[in-house]
PDB file of C-alpha atoms in Angstrom:
ATOM      1  CA  MET A   1     -46.408 114.903-117.873  1.00 51.00           C
ATOM      2  CA  SER A   2     -46.956 117.740-115.413  1.00 49.00           C
ATOM      3  CA  THR A   3     -45.945 117.168-111.723  1.00 57.00           C
ATOM      4  CA  ILE A   4     -48.863 119.309-110.585  1.00 57.00           C
ATOM      5  CA  PRO A   5     -52.008 117.000-109.917  1.00 58.00           C
ATOM      6  CA  ALA A   6     -54.546 118.200-112.603  1.00 55.00           C
ATOM      7  CA  SER A   7     -58.132 118.834-111.768  1.00 58.00           C
ATOM      8  CA  PRO A   8     -60.678 116.605-113.901  1.00 62.00           C
ATOM      9  CA  ALA A   9     -61.822 119.944-115.540  1.00 63.00           C
ATOM     10  CA  SER A  10     -58.189 120.903-116.746  1.00 70.00           C
ATOM     11  CA  GLN A  11     -57.448 117.247-117.785  1.00 73.00           C
ATOM     12  CA  SER A  12     -60.434 117.405-120.056  1.00 80.00           C
ATOM     13  CA  ASP A  13     -59.351 120.728-121.409  1.00 83.00           C
ATOM     14  CA  ALA A  14     -55.929 119.284-122.208  1.00 82.00           C
ATOM     15  CA  ALA A  15     -57.526 116.193-123.851  1.00 84.00           C
ATOM     16  CA  SER A  16     -59.803 118.265-126.119  1.00 87.00           C
ATOM     17  CA  ALA A  17     -56.713 120.492-126.991  1.00 84.00           C
ATOM     18  CA  ARG A  18     -54.870 117.589-128.116  1.00 84.00           C
ATOM     19  CA  ARG A  19     -57.793 116.208-130.013  1.00 87.00           C
ATOM     20  CA  ARG A  20     -58.068 119.502-131.889  1.00 88.00           C
ATOM     21  CA  SER A  21     -54.318 119.583-132.665  1.00 88.00           C
ATOM     22  CA  VAL A  22     -54.495 116.091-133.893  1.00 91.00           C
ATOM     23  CA  ILE A  23     -57.373 116.781-136.204  1.00 93.00           C
ATOM     24  CA  LEU A  24     -55.927 120.208-137.589  1.00 93.00           C
ATOM     25  CA  VAL A  25     -52.530 118.501-138.201  1.00 94.00           C
ATOM     26  CA  SER A  26     -54.204 115.463-139.915  1.00 95.00           C
ATOM     27  CA  GLY A  27     -56.068 117.949-141.990  1.00 95.00           C
ATOM     28  CA  CYS A  28     -52.746 119.743-142.776  1.00 95.00           C
ATOM     29  CA  THR A  29     -51.276 116.312-144.121  1.00 97.00           C
ATOM     30  CA  VAL A  30     -54.086 116.156-146.556  1.00 97.00           C
ATOM     31  CA  LEU A  31     -53.300 119.778-147.954  1.00 97.00           C
ATOM     32  CA  ASN A  32     -49.684 118.770-148.325  1.00 97.00           C
ATOM     33  CA  ALA A  33     -50.559 115.601-150.157  1.00 98.00           C
ATOM     34  CA  ILE A  34     -52.695 117.554-152.549  1.00 97.00           C
ATOM     35  CA  ALA A  35     -49.814 119.946-153.089  1.00 97.00           C
ATOM     36  CA  GLN A  36     -47.381 117.159-153.803  1.00 97.00           C
ATOM     37  CA  ILE A  37     -49.835 115.737-156.398  1.00 98.00           C
ATOM     38  CA  LEU A  38     -50.050 119.164-158.084  1.00 98.00           C
ATOM     39  CA  PHE A  39     -46.421 119.521-158.037  1.00 97.00           C
ATOM     40  CA  LYS A  40     -45.916 116.259-159.742  1.00 97.00           C
ATOM     41  CA  MET A  41     -48.558 117.382-162.396  1.00 97.00           C
ATOM     42  CA  GLY A  42     -46.692 120.718-162.793  1.00 97.00           C
ATOM     43  CA  ALA A  43     -43.223 119.122-163.066  1.00 96.00           C
ATOM     44  CA  HIS A  44     -44.513 117.323-166.069  1.00 93.00           C
ATOM     45  CA  ASN A  45     -44.612 120.533-168.187  1.00 91.00           C
ATOM     46  CA  LEU A  46     -41.733 122.314-166.115  1.00 93.00           C
ATOM     47  CA  VAL A  47     -40.198 125.170-167.987  1.00 94.00           C
ATOM     48  CA  LEU A  48     -37.577 126.977-165.939  1.00 91.00           C
ATOM     49  CA  THR A  49     -38.388 130.596-167.204  1.00 93.00           C
ATOM     50  CA  PRO A  50     -40.374 133.222-165.507  1.00 93.00           C
ATOM     51  CA  MET A  51     -43.183 132.990-167.918  1.00 94.00           C
ATOM     52  CA  GLY A  52     -42.878 129.007-168.107  1.00 94.00           C
ATOM     53  CA  LEU A  53     -43.420 129.023-164.144  1.00 93.00           C
ATOM     54  CA  LEU A  54     -46.148 131.663-163.925  1.00 94.00           C
ATOM     55  CA  THR A  55     -48.316 129.844-166.696  1.00 96.00           C
ATOM     56  CA  ASN A  56     -47.965 126.483-165.170  1.00 97.00           C
ATOM     57  CA  VAL A  57     -51.359 126.183-163.341  1.00 97.00           C
ATOM     58  CA  PRO A  58     -50.710 123.049-161.616  1.00 97.00           C
ATOM     59  CA  LEU A  59     -47.459 124.362-160.069  1.00 97.00           C
ATOM     60  CA  ILE A  60     -49.088 127.396-158.914  1.00 97.00           C
ATOM     61  CA  ALA A  61     -51.934 125.755-157.525  1.00 98.00           C
ATOM     62  CA  GLY A  62     -49.445 123.325-155.813  1.00 97.00           C
ATOM     63  CA  CYS A  63     -47.663 126.348-154.254  1.00 96.00           C
ATOM     64  CA  ALA A  64     -50.963 127.815-153.067  1.00 97.00           C
ATOM     65  CA  PHE A  65     -51.765 124.522-151.286  1.00 97.00           C
ATOM     66  CA  TYR A  66     -48.338 124.157-149.942  1.00 96.00           C
ATOM     67  CA  GLY A  67     -48.425 127.762-148.569  1.00 95.00           C
ATOM     68  CA  LEU A  68     -52.018 126.936-146.984  1.00 96.00           C
ATOM     69  CA  PHE A  69     -50.503 123.882-145.369  1.00 95.00           C
ATOM     70  CA  THR A  70     -47.585 125.711-144.065  1.00 93.00           C
ATOM     71  CA  ILE A  71     -49.628 128.470-142.437  1.00 93.00           C
ATOM     72  CA  ALA A  72     -52.139 125.881-141.131  1.00 92.00           C
ATOM     73  CA  MET A  73     -49.306 123.628-139.719  1.00 91.00           C
ATOM     74  CA  VAL A  74     -47.864 126.753-137.836  1.00 88.00           C
ATOM     75  CA  ILE A  75     -51.239 127.384-136.257  1.00 88.00           C
ATOM     76  CA  ALA A  76     -51.905 123.692-135.442  1.00 87.00           C
ATOM     77  CA  LEU A  77     -48.725 123.020-133.952  1.00 86.00           C
ATOM     78  CA  ARG A  78     -48.703 126.099-131.619  1.00 84.00           C
ATOM     79  CA  GLU A  79     -50.516 124.367-128.794  1.00 80.00           C
ATOM     80  CA  ALA A  80     -49.275 120.631-129.919  1.00 82.00           C
ATOM     81  CA  GLU A  81     -46.534 118.646-128.393  1.00 82.00           C
ATOM     82  CA  LEU A  82     -44.305 117.897-131.277  1.00 82.00           C
ATOM     83  CA  SER A  83     -43.261 114.321-130.458  1.00 83.00           C
ATOM     84  CA  VAL A  84     -47.002 113.361-130.570  1.00 84.00           C
ATOM     85  CA  MET A  85     -47.501 115.045-133.796  1.00 90.00           C
ATOM     86  CA  TYR A  86     -44.562 113.354-135.560  1.00 90.00           C
ATOM     87  CA  PRO A  87     -46.491 110.104-136.465  1.00 91.00           C
ATOM     88  CA  ILE A  88     -49.513 112.213-137.780  1.00 93.00           C
ATOM     89  CA  ILE A  89     -47.276 114.517-139.815  1.00 93.00           C
ATOM     90  CA  ALA A  90     -45.863 111.292-141.332  1.00 95.00           C
ATOM     91  CA  LEU A  91     -49.415 110.465-142.576  1.00 95.00           C
ATOM     92  CA  SER A  92     -48.436 112.615-145.582  1.00 96.00           C
ATOM     93  CA  TYR A  93     -46.575 109.754-146.983  1.00 97.00           C
ATOM     94  CA  VAL A  94     -49.501 107.376-146.663  1.00 97.00           C
ATOM     95  CA  TRP A  95     -51.959 110.103-148.508  1.00 98.00           C
ATOM     96  CA  VAL A  96     -49.480 110.867-151.268  1.00 97.00           C
ATOM     97  CA  THR A  97     -48.894 107.078-152.113  1.00 97.00           C
ATOM     98  CA  LEU A  98     -52.657 106.404-152.136  1.00 97.00           C
ATOM     99  CA  LEU A  99     -53.130 109.349-154.429  1.00 98.00           C
ATOM    100  CA  THR A 100     -50.547 108.449-156.729  1.00 97.00           C
ATOM    101  CA  TYR A 101     -52.386 105.097-157.158  1.00 97.00           C
ATOM    102  CA  TRP A 102     -55.684 106.767-157.532  1.00 97.00           C
ATOM    103  CA  LEU A 103     -55.134 109.812-159.444  1.00 96.00           C
ATOM    104  CA  LEU A 104     -51.832 109.230-161.198  1.00 96.00           C
ATOM    105  CA  LYS A 105     -52.433 105.444-161.854  1.00 96.00           C
ATOM    106  CA  GLU A 106     -48.951 104.586-160.437  1.00 96.00           C
ATOM    107  CA  THR A 107     -48.612 100.797-159.814  1.00 95.00           C
ATOM    108  CA  PRO A 108     -49.027  99.807-156.350  1.00 95.00           C
ATOM    109  CA  ASN A 109     -47.015  96.855-154.983  1.00 94.00           C
ATOM    110  CA  LEU A 110     -46.169  95.213-151.652  1.00 97.00           C
ATOM    111  CA  TYR A 111     -42.657  96.763-151.371  1.00 97.00           C
ATOM    112  CA  LYS A 112     -43.772 100.314-151.812  1.00 97.00           C
ATOM    113  CA  ASN A 113     -46.517  99.712-149.064  1.00 97.00           C
ATOM    114  CA  LEU A 114     -44.134  98.071-146.855  1.00 98.00           C
ATOM    115  CA  GLY A 115     -41.766 100.844-147.374  1.00 98.00           C
ATOM    116  CA  ILE A 116     -44.277 103.558-146.636  1.00 97.00           C
ATOM    117  CA  VAL A 117     -45.288 101.836-143.285  1.00 98.00           C
ATOM    118  CA  THR A 118     -41.724 101.550-142.332  1.00 98.00           C
ATOM    119  CA  ILE A 119     -41.010 105.152-143.083  1.00 97.00           C
ATOM    120  CA  VAL A 120     -44.147 106.225-140.970  1.00 97.00           C
ATOM    121  CA  ILE A 121     -42.886 104.108-137.884  1.00 97.00           C
ATOM    122  CA  GLY A 122     -39.400 105.680-138.329  1.00 97.00           C
ATOM    123  CA  VAL A 123     -40.639 109.164-138.189  1.00 95.00           C
ATOM    124  CA  ALA A 124     -42.757 108.129-135.167  1.00 94.00           C
ATOM    125  CA  VAL A 125     -39.803 106.600-133.435  1.00 95.00           C
ATOM    126  CA  LEU A 126     -37.507 109.632-134.368  1.00 93.00           C
ATOM    127  CA  GLY A 127     -40.232 112.065-132.938  1.00 90.00           C
ATOM    128  CA  ARG A 128     -39.847 110.264-129.456  1.00 88.00           C
ATOM    129  CA  GLY A 129     -35.984 111.119-129.680  1.00 79.00           C
ATOM    130  CA  GLY A 130     -36.706 114.739-128.766  1.00 70.00           C
ATOM    131  CA  LYS A 131     -37.807 113.589-125.246  1.00 60.00           C
ATOM    132  CA  LYS A 132     -35.023 112.562-123.003  1.00 49.00           C
TER     133      LYS A 132
ATOM    134  CA  MET B   1     -34.212 100.976-163.558  1.00 79.00           C
ATOM    135  CA  SER B   2     -34.193 103.201-166.434  1.00 89.00           C
ATOM    136  CA  ALA B   3     -31.425 105.875-166.817  1.00 93.00           C
ATOM    137  CA  LEU B   4     -34.231 108.646-166.554  1.00 93.00           C
ATOM    138  CA  LEU B   5     -35.437 107.093-163.267  1.00 94.00           C
ATOM    139  CA  ILE B   6     -31.946 106.946-161.782  1.00 94.00           C
ATOM    140  CA  ARG B   7     -31.422 110.574-162.826  1.00 96.00           C
ATOM    141  CA  SER B   8     -34.679 111.655-161.111  1.00 96.00           C
ATOM    142  CA  ILE B   9     -33.683 109.642-157.922  1.00 96.00           C
ATOM    143  CA  VAL B  10     -30.260 111.350-157.991  1.00 97.00           C
ATOM    144  CA  LEU B  11     -31.930 115.002-158.431  1.00 98.00           C
ATOM    145  CA  VAL B  12     -34.369 114.240-155.563  1.00 97.00           C
ATOM    146  CA  PHE B  13     -31.430 112.901-153.301  1.00 97.00           C
ATOM    147  CA  LEU B  14     -29.460 116.095-154.062  1.00 98.00           C
ATOM    148  CA  ALA B  15     -32.427 118.322-153.440  1.00 98.00           C
ATOM    149  CA  GLY B  16     -32.995 116.805-150.204  1.00 97.00           C
ATOM    150  CA  ILE B  17     -29.426 117.504-148.857  1.00 97.00           C
ATOM    151  CA  LEU B  18     -29.525 120.918-150.386  1.00 97.00           C
ATOM    152  CA  GLY B  19     -32.786 121.741-148.633  1.00 96.00           C
ATOM    153  CA  SER B  20     -31.285 120.285-145.213  1.00 96.00           C
ATOM    154  CA  PHE B  21     -28.573 123.022-145.448  1.00 97.00           C
ATOM    155  CA  GLY B  22     -31.378 125.521-146.024  1.00 95.00           C
ATOM    156  CA  ALA B  23     -32.708 124.574-142.546  1.00 93.00           C
ATOM    157  CA  VAL B  24     -29.236 124.950-141.139  1.00 94.00           C
ATOM    158  CA  PHE B  25     -28.721 128.364-142.442  1.00 95.00           C
ATOM    159  CA  LEU B  26     -32.342 129.448-141.428  1.00 92.00           C
ATOM    160  CA  LYS B  27     -31.376 128.329-137.824  1.00 91.00           C
ATOM    161  CA  LEU B  28     -28.151 130.254-138.040  1.00 93.00           C
ATOM    162  CA  GLY B  29     -29.994 133.208-139.082  1.00 92.00           C
ATOM    163  CA  ALA B  30     -32.761 132.750-136.456  1.00 90.00           C
ATOM    164  CA  LEU B  31     -30.204 132.815-133.735  1.00 89.00           C
ATOM    165  CA  ARG B  32     -29.332 136.406-134.814  1.00 89.00           C
ATOM    166  CA  LEU B  33     -32.938 137.710-134.924  1.00 88.00           C
ATOM    167  CA  ASN B  34     -33.649 140.429-132.187  1.00 88.00           C
ATOM    168  CA  HIS B  35     -36.638 142.771-131.670  1.00 85.00           C
ATOM    169  CA  SER B  36     -35.671 144.708-134.839  1.00 87.00           C
ATOM    170  CA  VAL B  37     -37.494 143.796-138.100  1.00 86.00           C
ATOM    171  CA  LEU B  38     -34.291 144.669-139.781  1.00 88.00           C
ATOM    172  CA  SER B  39     -32.601 141.570-138.193  1.00 86.00           C
ATOM    173  CA  PHE B  40     -34.502 139.473-140.788  1.00 85.00           C
ATOM    174  CA  VAL B  41     -32.325 141.004-143.483  1.00 87.00           C
ATOM    175  CA  ASN B  42     -29.248 138.776-142.547  1.00 90.00           C
ATOM    176  CA  SER B  43     -27.112 136.789-144.955  1.00 93.00           C
ATOM    177  CA  ARG B  44     -27.775 133.618-143.147  1.00 94.00           C
ATOM    178  CA  LEU B  45     -31.413 133.686-143.589  1.00 93.00           C
ATOM    179  CA  ILE B  46     -30.936 134.861-147.228  1.00 95.00           C
ATOM    180  CA  VAL B  47     -28.696 131.994-147.953  1.00 97.00           C
ATOM    181  CA  GLY B  48     -31.152 129.635-146.309  1.00 95.00           C
ATOM    182  CA  VAL B  49     -34.067 130.828-148.352  1.00 94.00           C
ATOM    183  CA  ALA B  50     -31.835 130.616-151.541  1.00 97.00           C
ATOM    184  CA  LEU B  51     -30.896 126.979-150.718  1.00 97.00           C
ATOM    185  CA  TYR B  52     -34.658 126.101-150.196  1.00 95.00           C
ATOM    186  CA  LEU B  53     -35.507 127.626-153.599  1.00 95.00           C
ATOM    187  CA  GLY B  54     -32.560 125.863-155.261  1.00 96.00           C
ATOM    188  CA  SER B  55     -33.726 122.714-153.647  1.00 97.00           C
ATOM    189  CA  THR B  56     -37.143 123.121-154.838  1.00 95.00           C
ATOM    190  CA  VAL B  57     -36.189 123.661-158.537  1.00 95.00           C
ATOM    191  CA  ILE B  58     -33.863 120.610-158.659  1.00 97.00           C
ATOM    192  CA  TYR B  59     -36.740 118.560-156.745  1.00 97.00           C
ATOM    193  CA  LEU B  60     -39.193 119.583-159.344  1.00 96.00           C
ATOM    194  CA  SER B  61     -36.747 118.710-162.070  1.00 96.00           C
ATOM    195  CA  GLY B  62     -36.290 115.404-160.490  1.00 97.00           C
ATOM    196  CA  LEU B  63     -40.178 114.786-160.167  1.00 97.00           C
ATOM    197  CA  LYS B  64     -40.539 115.058-163.985  1.00 94.00           C
ATOM    198  CA  GLY B  65     -38.735 111.794-164.840  1.00 94.00           C
ATOM    199  CA  GLY B  66     -40.197 109.400-162.271  1.00 95.00           C
ATOM    200  CA  PRO B  67     -43.257 108.061-160.474  1.00 96.00           C
ATOM    201  CA  LEU B  68     -44.285 110.150-157.271  1.00 97.00           C
ATOM    202  CA  SER B  69     -44.939 107.000-155.437  1.00 96.00           C
ATOM    203  CA  VAL B  70     -41.105 106.230-155.476  1.00 96.00           C
ATOM    204  CA  LEU B  71     -39.576 109.742-155.415  1.00 97.00           C
ATOM    205  CA  TYR B  72     -41.802 111.368-152.588  1.00 97.00           C
ATOM    206  CA  PRO B  73     -40.844 109.000-150.042  1.00 97.00           C
ATOM    207  CA  MET B  74     -37.126 110.052-150.565  1.00 97.00           C
ATOM    208  CA  VAL B  75     -38.204 113.244-149.102  1.00 96.00           C
ATOM    209  CA  SER B  76     -38.060 111.578-145.588  1.00 96.00           C
ATOM    210  CA  LEU B  77     -34.396 111.210-145.941  1.00 97.00           C
ATOM    211  CA  GLY B  78     -34.477 114.854-145.163  1.00 95.00           C
ATOM    212  CA  TYR B  79     -35.165 113.899-141.322  1.00 93.00           C
ATOM    213  CA  ILE B  80     -31.622 112.130-141.504  1.00 95.00           C
ATOM    214  CA  TRP B  81     -29.635 115.012-142.857  1.00 96.00           C
ATOM    215  CA  THR B  82     -31.308 117.556-140.450  1.00 93.00           C
ATOM    216  CA  LEU B  83     -30.466 115.120-137.471  1.00 93.00           C
ATOM    217  CA  LEU B  84     -26.731 114.782-138.600  1.00 95.00           C
ATOM    218  CA  TRP B  85     -26.390 118.577-139.258  1.00 95.00           C
ATOM    219  CA  SER B  86     -28.067 119.234-135.794  1.00 93.00           C
ATOM    220  CA  LYS B  87     -25.510 116.958-134.348  1.00 93.00           C
ATOM    221  CA  LEU B  88     -22.443 118.289-136.121  1.00 95.00           C
ATOM    222  CA  PHE B  89     -23.409 121.995-136.159  1.00 93.00           C
ATOM    223  CA  PHE B  90     -25.480 122.692-133.219  1.00 92.00           C
ATOM    224  CA  LYS B  91     -24.269 119.899-130.875  1.00 93.00           C
ATOM    225  CA  GLU B  92     -27.849 118.543-130.281  1.00 92.00           C
ATOM    226  CA  ALA B  93     -28.067 115.203-128.458  1.00 91.00           C
ATOM    227  CA  MET B  94     -28.395 112.084-130.489  1.00 91.00           C
ATOM    228  CA  THR B  95     -30.668 109.607-128.681  1.00 92.00           C
ATOM    229  CA  PRO B  96     -31.293 106.018-129.304  1.00 94.00           C
ATOM    230  CA  TYR B  97     -34.857 106.851-130.731  1.00 94.00           C
ATOM    231  CA  LYS B  98     -33.381 109.157-133.169  1.00 93.00           C
ATOM    232  CA  PHE B  99     -30.887 106.427-134.307  1.00 94.00           C
ATOM    233  CA  ALA B 100     -33.459 103.764-134.587  1.00 96.00           C
ATOM    234  CA  GLY B 101     -35.918 106.253-136.491  1.00 96.00           C
ATOM    235  CA  MET B 102     -33.180 107.115-138.941  1.00 96.00           C
ATOM    236  CA  ALA B 103     -32.595 103.452-139.598  1.00 97.00           C
ATOM    237  CA  LEU B 104     -36.104 102.693-140.213  1.00 98.00           C
ATOM    238  CA  ILE B 105     -36.496 105.702-142.556  1.00 97.00           C
ATOM    239  CA  VAL B 106     -33.372 104.361-144.631  1.00 97.00           C
ATOM    240  CA  VAL B 107     -35.025 100.856-144.633  1.00 98.00           C
ATOM    241  CA  GLY B 108     -38.428 102.330-145.737  1.00 97.00           C
ATOM    242  CA  VAL B 109     -36.806 104.213-148.634  1.00 97.00           C
ATOM    243  CA  PHE B 110     -34.921 101.152-149.689  1.00 96.00           C
ATOM    244  CA  LEU B 111     -38.076  99.097-149.795  1.00 97.00           C
ATOM    245  CA  VAL B 112     -39.992 101.802-151.902  1.00 96.00           C
ATOM    246  CA  GLY B 113     -36.948 101.725-154.162  1.00 93.00           C
ATOM    247  CA  LEU B 114     -37.154  97.923-154.537  1.00 94.00           C
ATOM    248  CA  GLY B 115     -40.795  98.422-155.200  1.00 91.00           C
ATOM    249  CA  SER B 116     -39.907 100.680-158.190  1.00 87.00           C
ATOM    250  CA  ALA B 117     -37.723  97.997-159.714  1.00 81.00           C
ATOM    251  CA  GLN B 118     -40.586  95.486-159.849  1.00 73.00           C
TER     252      GLN B 118
END
């Protein structure tokens, strides 16, 4: 928090900047989740030769999404306060889990779901640790 | 738990540790950057990138043999290694929040592991 009293205008500017960062970072987590699903699909036919890697379409697509995620994340985090963004970044774990149930037909259960919620809370708490 | 799943879990675990050392070397390399583009060609950055690549290959090999809903949450263990190395190598402060977050992540990964055994 700034010690300088903010004018109403700059306060709403800060609020809208924060909202923009939250939306951008949330969008990034979706890109990351798509990349992870593609990596899993690519890993299924993983052949560790140059030709094997270059002809692995899901793997290449996963790398493309991951690259896009990284670039978008750098832009999104430029004006964001990282401690606020940690819980949002951790949403990746939620999206990946939901997509594995939906697209990869992996079996949902209570322990997995509880585990994901605990991890997201853990990342959020850890993110607060950067502040004194 | 099948032998294949255990192998996958071990591989993803090792990939996480290797990747966290990648971050340490990138940080060491970043500390040596100056205004010259040539400063990007330094051994620490190269080792960092190599560790990340190695980590990715091991991660993908691990992904092959197990459900993503079990293996991906293990990526969050990377936060723990990174915090440990930050404290050990860069003397960054350990706060109660960081401790609590680490503990919650371990519990969460353990719960997901229990879920895979169901």
